[in-house]
Tab-separated table of C-alpha atoms in Angstrom:
chain	number	residue	atom	x	y	z
A	1	MET	CA	-28.404	6.671	-23.102
A	2	THR	CA	-28.630	2.929	-22.569
A	3	GLU	CA	-27.947	0.180	-25.072
A	4	ALA	CA	-30.493	-2.514	-25.741
A	5	ASN	CA	-28.658	-4.914	-23.444
A	6	GLY	CA	-28.947	-2.450	-20.533
A	7	VAL	CA	-25.285	-1.396	-20.515
A	8	ASN	CA	-24.384	2.283	-20.447
A	9	PRO	CA	-21.822	2.986	-23.167
A	10	GLY	CA	-18.780	5.139	-22.471
A	11	ALA	CA	-18.415	8.675	-23.710
A	12	ASN	CA	-16.804	7.392	-26.891
A	13	GLY	CA	-19.482	4.785	-27.509
A	14	VAL	CA	-17.334	1.928	-26.147
A	15	ASN	CA	-18.737	-0.378	-23.509
A	16	PRO	CA	-16.507	0.411	-20.472
A	17	ASP	CA	-16.940	-3.145	-19.209
A	18	LYS	CA	-15.086	-4.363	-22.300
A	19	ASP	CA	-12.555	-1.544	-22.651
A	20	LEU	CA	-9.554	-2.317	-20.427
A	21	ASN	CA	-8.311	1.254	-20.808
A	22	ALA	CA	-11.527	2.869	-19.594
A	23	GLU	CA	-10.755	5.317	-16.801
A	24	ASN	CA	-13.694	4.197	-14.696
A	25	LEU	CA	-12.312	0.670	-14.332
A	26	PRO	CA	-9.241	1.099	-12.088
A	27	GLY	CA	-9.050	-2.573	-11.167
A	28	ARG	CA	-8.847	-4.001	-14.685
A	29	ARG	CA	-5.384	-4.833	-16.005
A	30	GLY	CA	-6.075	-7.411	-18.707
A	31	ASP	CA	-3.223	-9.923	-18.781
A	32	GLN	CA	-0.625	-7.436	-17.511
A	33	GLY	CA	0.915	-7.222	-14.052
A	34	GLU	CA	1.595	-9.778	-11.336
A	35	PRO	CA	-1.307	-12.097	-10.427
A	36	ILE	CA	-1.701	-12.578	-6.674
A	37	ARG	CA	-5.061	-14.340	-6.436
A	38	VAL	CA	-8.333	-15.143	-8.167
A	39	GLN	CA	-11.342	-13.303	-6.773
A	40	ARG	CA	-14.771	-14.866	-6.827
A	41	GLY	CA	-17.781	-12.603	-6.465
A	42	MET	CA	-17.812	-8.830	-6.304
A	43	PHE	CA	-15.995	-8.483	-2.968
A	44	GLY	CA	-14.336	-11.861	-2.552
A	45	ALA	CA	-16.722	-13.108	0.144
A	46	ASN	CA	-16.294	-16.852	0.628
A	47	ASN	CA	-18.890	-17.586	3.303
A	48	GLY	CA	-22.022	-17.347	1.195
A	49	GLY	CA	-22.698	-13.757	2.200
A	50	ASP	CA	-22.423	-12.184	-1.269
A	51	THR	CA	-25.790	-10.541	-1.948
A	52	THR	CA	-24.629	-8.326	-4.821
A	53	GLY	CA	-25.839	-10.603	-7.599
A	54	TYR	CA	-22.256	-11.031	-8.781
A	55	GLY	CA	-21.527	-14.210	-6.842
A	56	GLY	CA	-20.540	-16.003	-10.034
A	57	LEU	CA	-17.970	-13.406	-11.076
A	58	VAL	CA	-14.438	-14.821	-11.372
A	59	ARG	CA	-11.478	-12.572	-12.181
A	60	PRO	CA	-7.747	-12.448	-11.450
A	61	VAL	CA	-6.400	-9.773	-9.120
A	62	ARG	CA	-3.126	-8.359	-10.388
A	63	LEU	CA	-0.586	-5.885	-9.078
A	64	PRO	CA	1.072	-3.568	-11.620
A	65	GLY	CA	4.327	-4.979	-12.957
A	66	GLN	CA	7.752	-3.555	-13.750
A	67	ALA	CA	7.682	-0.552	-16.072
A	68	THR	CA	10.093	-0.216	-18.981
A	69	ARG	CA	12.087	2.827	-20.022
A	70	PRO	CA	11.390	5.514	-20.945
A	71	TYR	CA	8.971	6.109	-18.076
A	72	GLY	CA	7.996	9.516	-19.426
A	73	GLY	CA	8.210	13.089	-18.206
A	74	TRP	CA	10.318	13.745	-15.120
A	75	PHE	CA	10.056	10.105	-13.979
A	76	ASP	CA	13.237	9.179	-15.880
A	77	GLU	CA	15.102	12.114	-14.339
A	78	VAL	CA	14.190	11.043	-10.802
A	79	ALA	CA	15.046	7.397	-11.509
A	80	ASP	CA	18.418	8.344	-13.020
A	81	GLU	CA	19.292	10.660	-10.142
A	82	LEU	CA	18.324	8.092	-7.513
A	83	GLU	CA	20.283	5.290	-9.172
A	84	GLY	CA	23.314	7.531	-9.618
A	85	ALA	CA	23.212	8.706	-6.001
A	86	LEU	CA	23.046	5.105	-4.746
A	87	GLU	CA	25.996	4.128	-6.934
A	88	GLU	CA	28.001	6.980	-5.417
A	89	GLN	CA	27.382	5.314	-2.045
A	90	SER	CA	28.698	1.985	-3.403
A	91	LEU	CA	25.204	0.485	-3.419
A	92	LEU	CA	24.097	-1.217	-6.601
A	93	PRO	CA	20.690	0.217	-7.559
A	94	GLU	CA	19.347	-3.216	-8.523
A	95	ASN	CA	20.048	-4.433	-4.983
A	96	ALA	CA	18.022	-1.622	-3.430
A	97	ILE	CA	15.295	-1.073	-6.037
A	98	GLU	CA	13.379	-4.283	-6.639
A	99	LYS	CA	11.254	-2.777	-9.400
A	100	THR	CA	10.022	0.553	-10.699
A	101	VAL	CA	6.324	0.871	-11.454
A	102	VAL	CA	4.588	3.537	-13.499
A	103	ASP	CA	0.840	3.069	-13.184
A	104	ARG	CA	-1.977	5.568	-13.764
A	105	GLY	CA	0.437	8.451	-14.020
A	106	GLU	CA	2.188	7.702	-10.713
A	107	LEU	CA	5.779	6.623	-10.011
A	108	THR	CA	6.490	3.977	-7.368
A	109	PHE	CA	9.849	2.504	-6.376
A	110	HIS	CA	9.662	-0.918	-4.727
A	111	ILE	CA	12.531	-0.965	-2.233
A	112	ALA	CA	14.212	-3.912	-0.508
A	113	ARG	CA	13.376	-3.395	3.141
A	114	GLU	CA	16.964	-3.552	4.407
A	115	HIS	CA	17.875	-0.585	2.177
A	116	LEU	CA	14.820	1.570	2.959
A	117	PRO	CA	16.531	4.046	5.369
A	118	ARG	CA	19.402	4.735	2.964
A	119	VAL	CA	17.087	5.196	-0.016
A	120	ALA	CA	14.806	7.499	1.993
A	121	ARG	CA	17.743	9.592	3.192
A	122	THR	CA	19.102	9.825	-0.350
A	123	LEU	CA	15.748	10.973	-1.692
A	124	ARG	CA	15.560	13.608	1.027
A	125	ASP	CA	19.113	14.960	0.880
A	126	ASP	CA	20.247	14.727	-2.741
A	127	PRO	CA	19.981	18.243	-4.278
A	128	ALA	CA	18.555	16.888	-7.536
A	129	LEU	CA	15.841	14.947	-5.693
A	130	ARG	CA	14.924	16.855	-2.525
A	131	PHE	CA	11.874	14.890	-1.382
A	132	GLU	CA	11.742	16.813	1.886
A	133	LEU	CA	8.321	15.691	3.063
A	134	CYS	CA	6.922	12.250	3.811
A	135	THR	CA	3.171	12.557	4.260
A	136	GLY	CA	2.911	9.187	5.996
A	137	VAL	CA	3.049	5.446	5.602
A	138	SER	CA	0.046	3.283	4.730
A	139	GLY	CA	-0.262	-0.431	5.380
A	140	VAL	CA	-1.689	-2.928	2.896
A	141	HIS	CA	-2.412	-6.625	3.384
A	142	PHE	CA	-2.431	-8.984	0.406
A	143	PRO	CA	-2.952	-12.495	1.837
A	144	GLY	CA	-2.483	-13.986	-1.637
A	145	ASP	CA	0.861	-12.285	-2.270
A	146	LYS	CA	2.866	-15.171	-0.821
A	147	GLY	CA	6.118	-14.243	0.862
A	148	ARG	CA	5.289	-10.526	0.843
A	149	GLU	CA	1.813	-10.370	2.309
A	150	LEU	CA	2.367	-7.091	4.168
A	151	HIS	CA	3.198	-3.875	2.316
A	152	ALA	CA	4.170	-0.441	3.614
A	153	VAL	CA	3.620	2.454	1.202
A	154	TYR	CA	5.346	5.799	1.765
A	155	HIS	CA	4.188	8.989	0.039
A	156	LEU	CA	7.038	11.436	-0.596
A	157	ARG	CA	6.700	14.995	-1.828
A	158	SER	CA	9.356	17.350	-3.137
A	159	ILE	CA	8.453	20.918	-2.291
A	160	THR	CA	11.557	22.144	-4.119
A	161	HIS	CA	10.708	20.450	-7.419
A	162	SER	CA	6.922	20.101	-6.958
A	163	ARG	CA	6.913	16.333	-7.464
A	164	MET	CA	5.395	13.347	-5.700
A	165	ILE	CA	6.492	9.693	-5.696
A	166	ARG	CA	5.861	6.581	-3.647
A	167	LEU	CA	8.091	3.996	-2.025
A	168	GLU	CA	6.702	0.531	-1.399
A	169	VAL	CA	8.282	-2.066	0.867
A	170	SER	CA	7.036	-5.598	1.491
A	171	ALA	CA	7.512	-8.137	4.268
A	172	PRO	CA	6.202	-11.675	4.823
A	173	ASP	CA	3.560	-12.469	7.412
A	174	SER	CA	6.097	-14.703	9.153
A	175	ASP	CA	8.642	-11.871	9.525
A	176	PRO	CA	6.740	-8.540	9.570
A	177	HIS	CA	9.788	-6.338	10.216
A	178	ILE	CA	10.631	-3.127	8.323
A	179	PRO	CA	13.244	-0.536	9.377
A	180	SER	CA	11.807	2.663	10.833
A	181	ILE	CA	12.529	5.898	8.967
A	182	VAL	CA	11.539	8.199	11.814
A	183	ASP	CA	15.186	9.361	11.931
A	184	VAL	CA	14.838	10.531	8.322
A	185	TYR	CA	11.250	11.794	8.467
A	186	PRO	CA	10.303	12.521	12.125
A	187	THR	CA	6.645	13.088	11.215
A	188	ASN	CA	6.402	9.357	10.506
A	189	ASP	CA	6.420	8.678	14.245
A	190	TRP	CA	2.640	8.446	14.601
A	191	HIS	CA	2.096	7.066	11.085
A	192	GLU	CA	4.341	4.071	11.786
A	193	ARG	CA	2.530	3.500	15.086
A	194	GLU	CA	-0.824	3.518	13.291
A	195	THR	CA	0.390	1.063	10.641
A	196	TYR	CA	1.741	-1.188	13.385
A	197	ASP	CA	-1.526	-0.908	15.300
A	198	PHE	CA	-3.770	-1.881	12.388
A	199	PHE	CA	-1.555	-4.173	10.283
A	200	GLY	CA	1.040	-5.592	12.678
A	201	LEU	CA	4.046	-4.300	10.746
A	202	ILE	CA	6.947	-3.915	13.186
A	203	PHE	CA	9.112	-0.883	12.474
A	204	ASP	CA	12.536	-1.716	13.882
A	205	GLY	CA	14.226	1.264	15.514
A	206	HIS	CA	11.038	3.223	16.166
A	207	PRO	CA	11.450	5.234	19.398
A	208	ALA	CA	8.146	4.062	20.954
A	209	LEU	CA	6.260	1.519	18.857
A	210	THR	CA	3.005	1.210	20.798
A	211	ARG	CA	-0.618	1.108	19.727
A	212	ILE	CA	-2.083	4.494	18.895
A	213	MET	CA	-5.796	3.832	18.226
A	214	MET	CA	-6.644	0.479	19.797
A	215	PRO	CA	-6.289	-0.340	23.525
A	216	ASP	CA	-2.812	-1.484	24.533
A	217	ASP	CA	-3.992	-5.023	25.264
A	218	TRP	CA	-5.931	-5.451	21.993
A	219	GLN	CA	-5.460	-8.819	20.315
A	220	GLY	CA	-4.871	-8.869	16.570
A	221	PHE	CA	-4.633	-6.239	13.849
A	222	PRO	CA	-8.055	-4.995	12.701
A	223	GLN	CA	-7.261	-3.931	9.135
A	224	ARG	CA	-5.771	-7.187	7.972
A	225	LYS	CA	-8.002	-8.924	5.475
A	226	ASP	CA	-8.103	-12.119	7.543
A	227	TYR	CA	-9.339	-10.286	10.654
A	228	PRO	CA	-12.884	-11.328	11.713
A	229	LEU	CA	-15.578	-8.797	10.857
A	230	GLY	CA	-17.810	-9.405	13.870
A	231	GLY	CA	-18.603	-11.487	16.915
A	232	ILE	CA	-15.351	-10.634	18.713
A	233	PRO	CA	-15.768	-10.307	22.506
A	234	VAL	CA	-14.585	-6.786	23.280
A	235	GLU	CA	-14.383	-5.011	26.603
A	236	TYR	CA	-13.209	-1.425	26.414
A	237	LYS	CA	-13.260	0.925	29.403
A	238	GLY	CA	-15.749	-1.240	31.214
A	239	ALA	CA	-18.228	-1.546	28.311
A	240	GLN	CA	-19.022	-4.932	26.793
A	241	ILE	CA	-19.783	-4.884	23.066
A	242	PRO	CA	-22.016	-7.812	22.087
A	243	ALA	CA	-21.739	-9.809	18.904
A	244	PRO	CA	-23.665	-8.376	15.906
A	245	ASP	CA	-26.504	-10.917	16.176
A	246	GLN	CA	-27.028	-10.001	19.834
A	247	ARG	CA	-27.271	-6.234	19.436
A	248	ARG	CA	-30.486	-4.244	19.706
A	249	SER	CA	-32.434	-3.994	16.467
A	250	TYR	CA	-34.197	-0.761	15.494
A	251	SER	CA	-35.975	-2.086	12.417
């Protein structure tokens, strides 16, 4: 069913474009969260290449902000246990945990980078926490998040308690260093190399931080948002890849 103005209403009869709580609008946060930039157009293109018809769209881009207690469910139990375990190690929780975010049913601890190894080891070893498995680290680049443009996101799973949380650590473009946690979670060896390869995050203490996907002499980090999308002279194993406007056309 379509309304007279051409908009498909939600299942409850509410226009999802106007309902900030609609599940099919994951990017909408209203006035909540931390603004990092203002996006113009559907995809933020700024070179006149927006052909979506939404070139006039202007909206703020926000990251989810600090959650307030109670977080709900087992989230409070994990937060209490982690804070208590850090205090037992004479580390003030507020010095290690920059903020706790509950967003879309997921729990994320934002950790000060210098305390990441200790927090990770505590989450792994404390009997009440037991996050034995780290399924990897993902890089994110927010050029508008000044002073913390580069983010590393770790996904931790407790097999013992059947729970999953995230750790997020940020670093500035000018100092892209984060401590390695390969000593805590050895499977992160290749994941940290991949994040370094694509985002330029330097994991201090990694046993062999070299590129894993791109050639060793590659210049730049391809998944950063300021990386050029085409026209880069590339020679790989003796093959020259031309710029997009010089490639063969099949149309």
